[in-house]
Structures are given as structure tokens and as C-alpha cells.
């Protein structure tokens, strides 16, 4: 289908800003600095958001949904969860108007570095994938080997508790980078292989079965394992974790027509509950939680209550301030008995009670909680990097270990840039933690990190799912969560990154526009 060429006047785009324009069945994002315009595909390559509804902060274009960030100069990727930069359009100037080329060009290459030798990546999750992907994108010419215990290439774990359980996302759409990613990126993929011992002094990785892999540098990104439920009956058939694609496949098949009890009222349990109670096919879903309200470690009771009501409206039942005494049944689980005596009939029990970092390979470096402490380049020792769920790493808010997808991808990108010594790359201590959850098509987003919820302040109304809740450490605003406030949360993340977040007294004084605050605080022009 042909359509008229897209023409954009300079005045159609605010100076130092951006706007998106329809272009046939697509949209084009146009950014402006003075009399210069540049054009990109406006569809975020991660999940398809219109980038024109996001925010620009100096040389950064930030997606409104999941905060993927791109260079306003050439569109290359600055922050995940997108895995690649933006396609570009050629602009031809005609007086005060610009005509946009019909076809888009490939994304620009990110800034390049240099390194060779053999890099060995242990782990095929988000962090392991992203370090390999980013190494190749930024010019790595050496050998790349990935060892993963799973029987498959890296894939999108975020879909497992959401669209995959409902059947909306098919297995063939899960692989990160596509089904031929390893071949395209020249990665020797050793799947279904377990690493047993790391001898870093000799630069050797010992595999189960006796094989030894030499390396020049090693990246350990072994992730975490679900915590077991330590009660009688926990070994019965019908008790499921949810960490891998194999877990999700088994759970989805078993859930059809089943009475499901979810043990754990945090994010993974609630995401799974929202998927199983609807299109996931469960007969009923009951969530058992130890806290007085759902998501009690991240949200205040008022906000948690609003999320719980969203579930209850869909038929999910909650039993809170409760602990499991035992699981009952013959060979297969039949019921969950709680301390206090209440008995919940169950054909299937899903465990969502947290994870433990897999740091056996790094036993000499790990602390009493199982984490390893790395620097801003994700380095643990010379030529030894540790990423993802296992790593306590610096951020703009201090050192922390964060078990979330986007942070793991950030680790992979930052480590690759450090290995290659990419000019101008942002280390981890210049980055902000962020995660999101989606339930019943509604997204809650969380920026920053708070160790406690002792001091908070709320803008908006959680009951209408339109709010932003701030958390303070003294006078410092260190975290914000919200729904229906995408632009505010993007702006808050960028303000945290710049060290310009509003202090507690300002937040408590009343609502104001965080995007406007960002425009006042952001660097101008094409400087990052």
C-alpha cells in the first residue's frame, strides 16, 4: 500500500525534544536540536511502546513502559531491556520541512571497543545472554563460549509467569535474539552442561563429566534457584517451582481445571496467579502469604491492598498472615494445611517463596548470604566477572543485589563495555535499578531501591490504579512505584541518575510534574 511521504516541519518538534508521527502503518520518532532533526523507528524494539510518549533527557530517549533507553544522536542502545538500538530514517531537507525516507536503515552500531582472546560465559540467563550480545555488538573479535545447564539457548524468562502461562506466548517466540542467535553472534553454545568447579588461578572451568575448558576471561552469571518449601509433604507430586521454561511447561499443563494454591504473595506468585485464574485454565486459585498484605516488602499496605483487590475481583482468594504447616496427600498433593489448622484443597501447589543465588563456583568470594561483591565494572578479580542475581553491585543508590530482569541485562551490558573498554560507557554505579510487574494487563513499575517502608508518601489513589508512591531514606527520595504514571516514573529514574531527585520535603508538599523537573535538570543538546 502506497501512502504520501511523511514531511515534518522543524517547528513540529520542540527544540531539545522529540515527537512521533504516523508514517503509513508505522510511526517515526523525530528528535530535534536547533535546526537539526534526526528520525528513528518510534516503536520500542522491546515491547512496542510508542517512544514519542516517553521522555527525552539530553542525549537519552527513554521508553515509557520498561525504560529501555536509546541515544538521541544515532539511536544506539544505552539501557535495556531492549536488546538493540533503533532503526533510522534518512531525512531530506526542503526549506523548513524535512521529508522522511520510505524505508528504515539498520540500527547504528554502539560505540566500539577492542578485546580478543577467549571469553567464557557461565550461565544462559539474562545477564549471560546480554554480555555475549553486547560484546559482539561493540566489536569483540575473540572466541565466545557459553555454558548453560538448561537444554536450550537463552530465552525470555519474564514471559513465563505472564503470557506463556496464559498461552498467549508460544515457545518459539521465547528465545532471546531469535532461534539462531548463537550462530549469528558466533557463540559456541554448550547447553545441557553443568559447570562443577572454577579454577581461576589456572583459568580453567571444570565441567561435569571431566571436560576442562580453558579461558582468558570468565563471566559467571549462574543466576538463582527457587527456595524449597521445608515442610512435610513438600516432595509430593504436584508441587511446582517456576523458574525455567520446563517448570512453566509442566505447570501450564497441570493447571488445567486444577485447584491451585500459590505459596508466596510476592511478584512471581501474583503474576502466576493472575495468569492461571483466567486464561491459564485453573478451576480456582488461592494465594497464601506470611505478610499482612501482598507485596509487603516493596509496597505499603494501602497500595498492596489495591493490588489484592484487583486479584479478588478476578476470583483469586487470599489467606494472609499464614504459614504452611504441611502438604497432605498420598503420592500427589491433595491439600495444604496451615498453621492454625485451616485446610486448603489443592491439586497443584506453586511455590513463590524466593530464590537463592547460585554461587558454588565462587565459594571463596561469597558472603554469608551467598552473594559476591563486585566493582562498578562487575569485576570480582582480574579477568573474572560476576553478573545478575549472584552479584552485589554498585548503583547510583549504593551497592545492592537485585533479582530482576532489567538489572541482570544492565549487568551484562556494563560488563561487556568494561571488557572492551568502550569510551564513555556508563559503569554500574551510574545506573538505576528498575523493575516492573504486569497483572491482568495492568503494569506496576518500581524505580530505585528502598531497604524499608518506614517513610513513604503517596500521590494519587491506589484504588483507581493511578498513583505514585515515594520511599525515603532520611530526606533522600530513594524509590518510587506507581501505576498510570509512566512519564513520572521515567522522569524519576532520570532524576535519580542525575543526582537531582526531589527531596522528601518537596514530595510531601504536594504533587508537581516530575517531567517538568527533569526538563529543568537535564543536560541540554546532545550531551549525555
XYZ file of C-alpha atoms in Angstrom:
528
model
C 0.000 0.000 0.000
C 1.431 3.361 -1.020
C 0.998 6.489 1.042
C 2.078 10.088 0.886
C 5.658 10.792 2.005
C 5.992 11.967 5.572
C 7.040 15.593 5.806
C 7.924 17.165 9.145
C 8.449 20.873 9.725
C 11.189 21.906 12.120
C 8.600 23.741 14.232
C 6.590 20.495 14.634
C 9.209 19.213 17.072
C 10.196 21.145 20.212
C 13.831 22.189 20.302
C 15.720 19.740 22.521
C 12.725 17.429 22.461
C 11.062 14.799 20.300
C 7.723 13.776 18.786
C 6.323 10.792 16.900
C 4.424 10.968 13.591
C 2.306 8.429 11.668
C 4.077 7.029 8.600
C 1.798 4.537 6.867
C 1.376 1.602 9.240
C 4.349 2.775 11.309
C 5.358 5.723 13.436
C 8.531 7.756 13.137
C 10.250 9.368 16.107
C 11.845 12.719 15.266
C 14.277 14.399 17.659
C 15.399 17.986 17.287
C 18.423 20.000 18.366
C 18.247 23.512 16.974
C 17.904 23.255 13.194
C 18.988 19.606 13.099
C 16.449 16.776 13.043
C 17.064 13.027 13.233
C 14.495 10.272 12.700
C 14.099 6.749 14.093
C 11.531 3.999 14.293
C 9.195 5.092 17.093
C 8.346 1.517 18.120
C 10.455 0.352 21.055
C 12.138 -2.898 19.964
C 11.466 -4.447 23.377
C 7.666 -4.444 23.647
C 6.416 -1.996 21.020
C 5.710 1.140 23.064
C 5.480 4.454 21.215
C 8.726 6.177 22.158
C 7.110 9.512 21.441
C 5.132 9.010 24.656
C 8.352 8.555 26.596
C 10.776 11.267 27.644
C 13.945 12.790 26.316
C 16.716 13.625 28.758
C 19.560 15.320 26.908
C 21.037 12.661 24.647
C 18.743 9.956 26.038
C 15.375 8.780 24.712
C 13.573 6.689 27.351
C 10.713 4.261 26.661
C 7.561 4.974 28.719
C 6.855 1.319 29.534
C 10.038 -0.511 30.559
C 12.605 2.302 30.428
C 14.750 0.991 27.584
C 16.965 3.933 26.647
C 18.456 4.972 23.322
C 20.859 7.601 22.089
C 19.065 10.657 20.709
C 22.089 11.136 18.456
C 22.147 7.884 16.483
C 19.642 5.579 18.226
C 22.104 3.056 19.681
C 21.100 1.209 22.847
C 22.015 2.807 26.179
C 19.871 0.802 28.613
C 17.959 -2.490 28.331
C 15.519 -4.271 28.357
C 15.622 -3.632 24.620
C 18.414 -5.682 23.085
C 19.216 -3.485 20.089
C 19.125 0.126 19.007
C 16.573 1.956 16.872
C 16.214 1.720 13.115
C 16.995 5.029 11.457
C 15.402 7.067 8.667
C 17.196 9.383 6.272
C 15.826 12.934 6.274
C 15.985 15.212 3.238
C 15.599 18.922 3.898
C 13.350 21.083 1.737
C 13.273 24.610 3.141
C 11.759 24.442 6.619
C 10.425 20.928 6.091
C 12.059 17.508 6.137
C 10.966 14.512 4.099
C 11.357 11.122 5.771
C 12.694 8.271 3.631
C 10.255 5.446 2.947
C 12.462 2.646 4.272
C 14.328 2.478 7.558
C 18.009 1.634 7.858
C 19.559 -0.807 10.296
C 20.316 0.460 13.828
C 23.622 2.226 14.286
C 26.452 0.301 15.877
C 27.074 1.248 19.507
C 30.434 2.787 20.460
C 33.168 0.261 19.762
C 35.938 -1.102 21.957
C 38.633 -3.696 21.498
C 39.407 -7.074 23.057
C 40.201 -10.565 21.893
C 41.114 -13.906 23.435
C 38.600 -16.468 24.688
C 35.737 -15.261 26.866
C 33.785 -17.976 28.661
C 30.259 -17.171 29.877
C 28.846 -19.498 32.532
C 25.063 -19.188 32.584
C 22.433 -18.706 29.903
C 20.066 -16.288 31.634
C 19.538 -12.583 31.026
C 22.973 -11.468 32.252
C 24.888 -14.166 30.393
C 22.980 -13.501 27.199
C 23.438 -9.749 27.403
C 27.180 -9.840 27.997
C 27.660 -12.048 24.929
C 25.251 -9.979 22.821
C 26.868 -6.704 23.869
C 30.421 -7.942 23.363
C 29.727 -8.748 19.738
C 27.734 -5.545 19.157
C 30.605 -3.402 20.474
C 33.359 -5.042 18.464
C 34.612 -8.106 20.356
C 36.658 -10.238 17.938
C 37.684 -13.141 20.157
C 36.117 -16.525 20.825
C 32.907 -16.695 22.865
C 31.684 -19.821 24.622
C 28.507 -20.071 26.693
C 27.950 -22.950 29.122
C 24.385 -23.357 30.367
C 22.792 -26.118 32.387
C 19.491 -25.708 30.556
C 18.920 -27.690 27.376
C 18.291 -24.572 25.295
C 19.630 -21.205 24.223
C 18.854 -18.092 26.329
C 15.174 -17.133 26.393
C 12.803 -14.546 27.869
C 12.047 -15.673 31.422
C 9.800 -12.660 32.083
C 7.093 -14.240 29.925
C 6.950 -17.478 31.904
C 4.695 -16.215 34.701
C 2.704 -13.977 32.354
C 1.910 -14.528 28.663
C 3.374 -18.026 28.472
C 1.137 -19.395 31.247
C -1.938 -17.941 29.538
C -0.945 -19.468 26.206
C -0.598 -16.079 24.502
C 3.137 -16.516 24.002
C 4.384 -19.609 22.191
C 7.683 -21.392 22.969
C 9.146 -20.486 19.583
C 8.836 -16.775 20.409
C 10.795 -17.009 23.665
C 14.459 -17.265 22.518
C 16.375 -14.038 23.070
C 17.774 -12.739 19.810
C 15.869 -15.379 17.841
C 16.307 -19.092 17.385
C 19.628 -18.711 15.536
C 21.126 -16.190 17.965
C 24.200 -18.227 18.912
C 25.076 -18.896 15.288
C 24.583 -15.259 14.261
C 26.692 -13.972 17.157
C 29.390 -16.624 16.720
C 28.814 -18.043 20.199
C 29.761 -21.649 20.893
C 26.722 -22.732 22.899
C 27.239 -25.638 25.290
C 23.701 -26.299 26.517
C 22.697 -29.022 28.956
C 26.159 -28.848 30.538
C 26.843 -28.338 34.244
C 29.893 -26.415 35.461
C 31.376 -28.059 38.557
C 34.499 -26.129 39.508
C 36.204 -22.871 38.598
C 39.992 -22.847 38.929
C 40.603 -19.188 38.260
C 44.295 -19.278 39.140
C 44.792 -21.707 36.248
C 41.973 -20.154 34.171
C 40.152 -23.444 33.775
C 36.477 -24.381 34.125
C 35.789 -27.994 35.016
C 32.573 -29.467 33.659
C 30.559 -32.441 34.869
C 31.941 -35.488 33.106
C 35.540 -34.355 33.348
C 35.926 -31.922 30.446
C 38.024 -28.819 31.174
C 37.584 -25.521 29.317
C 40.469 -23.017 29.315
C 39.720 -19.297 29.050
C 41.318 -15.868 29.029
C 38.449 -14.273 30.966
C 35.331 -15.734 32.520
C 31.900 -14.260 33.205
C 29.918 -16.102 35.881
C 26.177 -15.463 35.552
C 24.703 -18.566 37.136
C 21.528 -16.938 38.421
C 19.489 -18.250 41.334
C 17.452 -21.297 42.296
C 13.959 -21.349 43.834
C 13.925 -21.840 47.576
C 12.317 -25.124 48.622
C 9.348 -25.324 50.969
C 10.697 -27.085 54.057
C 7.575 -28.763 55.418
C 6.302 -32.342 55.460
C 4.832 -33.331 52.106
C 6.845 -30.829 50.065
C 8.184 -33.718 47.957
C 4.726 -34.839 46.793
C 3.868 -34.786 43.105
C 2.011 -31.649 42.125
C 4.371 -29.206 43.854
C 5.985 -26.831 41.340
C 8.605 -24.090 41.300
C 8.531 -21.519 38.479
C 11.991 -20.567 37.282
C 12.625 -22.295 33.966
C 10.730 -22.955 30.746
C 10.495 -26.615 31.765
C 8.843 -25.513 35.030
C 6.366 -23.337 33.138
C 5.539 -26.069 30.626
C 4.787 -28.557 33.397
C 2.804 -26.010 35.397
C 0.673 -24.905 32.452
C -0.267 -28.489 31.612
C -1.069 -29.400 35.218
C -3.101 -26.253 35.938
C -5.956 -27.036 33.554
C -9.061 -27.453 35.701
C -6.961 -27.614 38.868
C -7.444 -26.132 42.313
C -4.212 -24.141 42.633
C -2.631 -22.923 45.857
C 0.172 -20.378 45.440
C 2.550 -20.217 48.399
C 4.027 -16.706 48.451
C 2.392 -13.310 47.927
C 5.220 -11.514 46.162
C 5.645 -10.709 42.474
C 6.216 -14.160 40.974
C 3.294 -15.666 42.896
C 0.893 -12.871 41.978
C 1.897 -12.857 38.315
C 1.310 -16.587 38.121
C -1.996 -16.263 39.971
C -3.221 -13.624 37.517
C -2.288 -15.868 34.586
C -3.706 -19.124 35.964
C -7.050 -17.788 37.224
C -8.022 -16.506 33.809
C -6.818 -17.876 30.501
C -4.437 -20.240 32.316
C -7.358 -22.592 32.882
C -7.247 -23.190 36.652
C -10.501 -24.049 38.423
C -9.563 -21.860 41.390
C -6.525 -20.012 42.743
C -5.728 -19.318 46.403
C -2.673 -17.310 47.467
C -1.106 -17.941 50.883
C 1.170 -15.201 52.250
C 3.022 -14.666 55.511
C 2.703 -10.870 55.491
C -0.353 -8.827 56.455
C -0.689 -7.609 52.857
C 0.561 -8.683 49.432
C 3.892 -7.359 48.135
C 4.627 -6.229 51.678
C 8.386 -5.877 51.176
C 8.036 -3.445 48.267
C 4.731 -1.619 48.798
C 2.864 -0.103 51.720
C -0.323 -1.852 52.895
C -2.608 0.662 51.181
C -1.014 0.033 47.787
C -0.778 -3.700 48.381
C -4.453 -3.787 49.264
C -5.351 -2.179 45.920
C -3.329 -4.829 44.066
C -5.009 -7.581 46.098
C -8.463 -6.229 45.250
C -7.547 -6.344 41.566
C -6.966 -10.080 42.027
C -10.035 -10.655 44.172
C -12.209 -9.060 41.501
C -10.973 -11.809 39.162
C -11.718 -14.597 41.634
C -8.414 -15.126 43.440
C -8.737 -15.903 47.140
C -6.112 -14.757 49.683
C -5.107 -16.216 53.035
C -2.652 -13.758 54.591
C -0.619 -13.742 57.801
C -0.491 -17.504 57.368
C 2.190 -20.184 57.224
C 2.121 -23.646 55.722
C 2.238 -26.457 58.281
C 2.333 -29.344 55.803
C 1.209 -30.584 52.405
C -1.184 -33.519 52.513
C -1.760 -36.345 50.081
C -0.789 -39.853 49.068
C 1.663 -39.744 46.179
C 0.188 -36.469 44.896
C -0.662 -33.309 46.794
C -4.317 -33.057 47.831
C -4.359 -30.197 50.341
C -2.345 -27.505 52.084
C -2.701 -27.406 55.860
C -1.844 -24.102 57.505
C -0.562 -23.441 60.995
C -3.767 -22.871 62.915
C -5.463 -25.802 61.227
C -7.111 -24.368 58.072
C -7.061 -26.854 55.205
C -6.994 -25.708 51.568
C -7.897 -28.278 48.920
C -5.235 -28.339 46.232
C -4.485 -30.303 43.075
C -1.409 -28.176 42.449
C 0.866 -26.089 44.681
C 3.040 -23.375 43.164
C 5.988 -22.136 45.205
C 6.846 -18.445 45.012
C 8.886 -18.029 48.188
C 12.055 -16.524 46.789
C 15.358 -17.678 45.353
C 18.928 -18.276 46.498
C 21.974 -17.181 44.454
C 23.932 -19.951 42.727
C 27.463 -19.089 43.834
C 29.038 -22.520 44.384
C 31.584 -21.778 41.634
C 32.609 -18.644 43.541
C 32.606 -20.063 47.077
C 35.847 -18.337 48.072
C 34.353 -14.921 47.258
C 30.763 -15.207 48.514
C 29.464 -13.684 51.736
C 27.268 -15.225 54.416
C 24.131 -14.512 52.344
C 25.535 -16.195 49.252
C 26.256 -13.032 47.258
C 29.551 -11.960 45.686
C 30.620 -8.314 45.778
C 31.817 -6.780 42.523
C 33.032 -3.362 41.427
C 31.306 -0.966 39.025
C 32.676 -2.969 36.087
C 31.129 -6.169 37.558
C 34.639 -7.455 38.194
C 35.388 -9.804 41.077
C 39.068 -10.415 40.337
C 41.322 -9.852 37.314
C 39.578 -11.391 34.265
C 36.736 -12.664 36.484
C 33.278 -11.057 36.256
C 30.117 -11.916 38.195
C 26.689 -10.754 36.980
C 22.991 -10.965 37.617
C 21.274 -12.471 40.649
C 24.550 -13.528 42.285
C 26.199 -10.099 42.258
C 26.023 -7.317 44.826
C 26.993 -4.430 42.567
C 27.242 -0.637 42.861
C 24.341 1.536 41.652
C 23.597 5.245 41.997
C 21.976 4.321 45.330
C 24.860 2.232 46.635
C 25.719 -1.444 46.481
C 22.865 -3.933 46.251
C 21.953 -7.375 44.956
C 18.795 -7.143 42.867
C 16.957 -10.180 41.487
C 15.283 -8.562 38.492
C 15.448 -8.993 34.737
C 16.341 -5.474 33.688
C 19.131 -5.217 36.276
C 20.628 -8.502 35.010
C 20.598 -7.097 31.477
C 22.242 -3.905 32.748
C 24.976 -6.036 34.307
C 25.601 -7.785 31.007
C 25.816 -4.541 29.062
C 28.063 -2.825 31.619
C 30.415 -5.817 31.903
C 30.786 -6.094 28.128
C 31.596 -2.400 27.856
C 34.160 -2.751 30.645
C 35.812 -5.760 28.986
C 36.083 -3.817 25.730
C 36.988 -0.509 27.422
C 34.269 1.252 25.420
C 34.805 5.041 25.519
C 32.188 6.930 27.520
C 30.326 3.821 28.694
C 28.348 4.108 31.929
C 29.543 1.822 34.755
C 27.017 0.211 37.092
C 27.377 2.918 39.730
C 25.904 5.365 37.196
C 22.796 3.223 36.627
C 19.438 2.990 38.428
C 17.599 -0.242 39.359
C 14.165 -0.654 37.787
C 11.622 -3.455 37.506
C 8.011 -3.953 36.536
C 5.214 -6.456 37.014
C 2.121 -6.994 34.892
C -1.109 -8.487 36.191
C -4.443 -8.538 34.319
C -2.993 -6.185 31.736
C -2.113 -3.608 34.404
C 1.529 -2.693 34.982
C 3.130 -1.615 38.215
C 6.601 -0.118 37.810
C 9.235 0.356 40.504
C 12.255 2.669 40.260
C 15.178 2.715 42.695
C 15.542 0.681 45.875
C 14.431 1.019 49.492
C 15.529 -1.108 52.428
C 12.456 -0.186 54.458
C 8.999 1.344 54.073
C 9.168 3.371 57.277
C 8.919 6.716 55.461
C 6.703 6.999 52.379
C 4.374 9.455 50.678
C 1.606 8.850 48.177
C 0.440 10.889 45.208
C -2.857 9.818 43.659
C -5.206 6.973 44.557
C -4.156 3.297 44.523
C -7.813 2.204 44.426
C -8.116 3.731 40.956
C -4.722 2.276 39.943
C -3.427 5.782 39.308
C -0.743 6.698 41.811
C 2.931 7.071 42.565
C 4.321 6.127 45.971
C 7.686 7.509 47.088
C 10.003 5.987 49.681
C 12.574 7.992 51.623
C 15.846 7.368 53.400
C 16.011 10.408 55.643
C 15.493 13.372 53.334
C 16.610 11.420 50.254
C 13.945 10.018 47.937
C 15.305 6.586 47.002
C 12.416 4.767 45.331
C 9.084 5.281 43.611
C 6.463 2.802 42.484
C 3.341 3.518 40.530
C 0.582 2.706 38.075
C -0.842 5.009 35.438
C 2.067 7.441 35.936
C 4.520 6.289 33.253
C 6.020 9.695 32.477
C 6.526 10.494 36.167
C 8.370 7.222 36.754
C 10.611 7.692 33.728
C 11.422 11.201 34.921
C 12.095 9.990 38.451
C 14.584 7.396 37.207
C 16.438 10.003 35.181
C 16.442 12.434 38.111
C 17.916 9.729 40.352
C 20.584 9.046 37.727
C 21.474 12.735 37.590
C 21.519 13.095 41.391
C 18.622 15.573 41.145
C 15.711 13.632 42.643
C 13.330 15.770 44.727
C 13.905 15.546 48.469
C 11.296 14.260 50.889
C 10.056 17.708 51.918
C 9.331 18.643 48.284
C 7.426 15.429 47.640
C 5.388 15.799 50.824
C 4.481 19.405 49.975
C 2.214 18.306 47.125
C 2.124 16.966 43.585
C 4.146 18.580 40.808
C 5.310 17.490 37.371
C 8.384 15.278 37.513
C 8.851 15.542 33.702
C 8.989 19.337 34.067
C 11.512 18.967 36.883
C 13.565 16.734 34.594
C 13.453 19.296 31.770
C 14.899 21.854 34.163
C 17.560 19.449 35.432
C 18.527 17.595 32.262
C 21.608 18.479 30.238
C 20.766 20.295 27.042
C 21.633 19.443 23.474
C 23.402 16.244 22.506
C 25.474 15.885 25.651
C 24.772 12.898 27.892
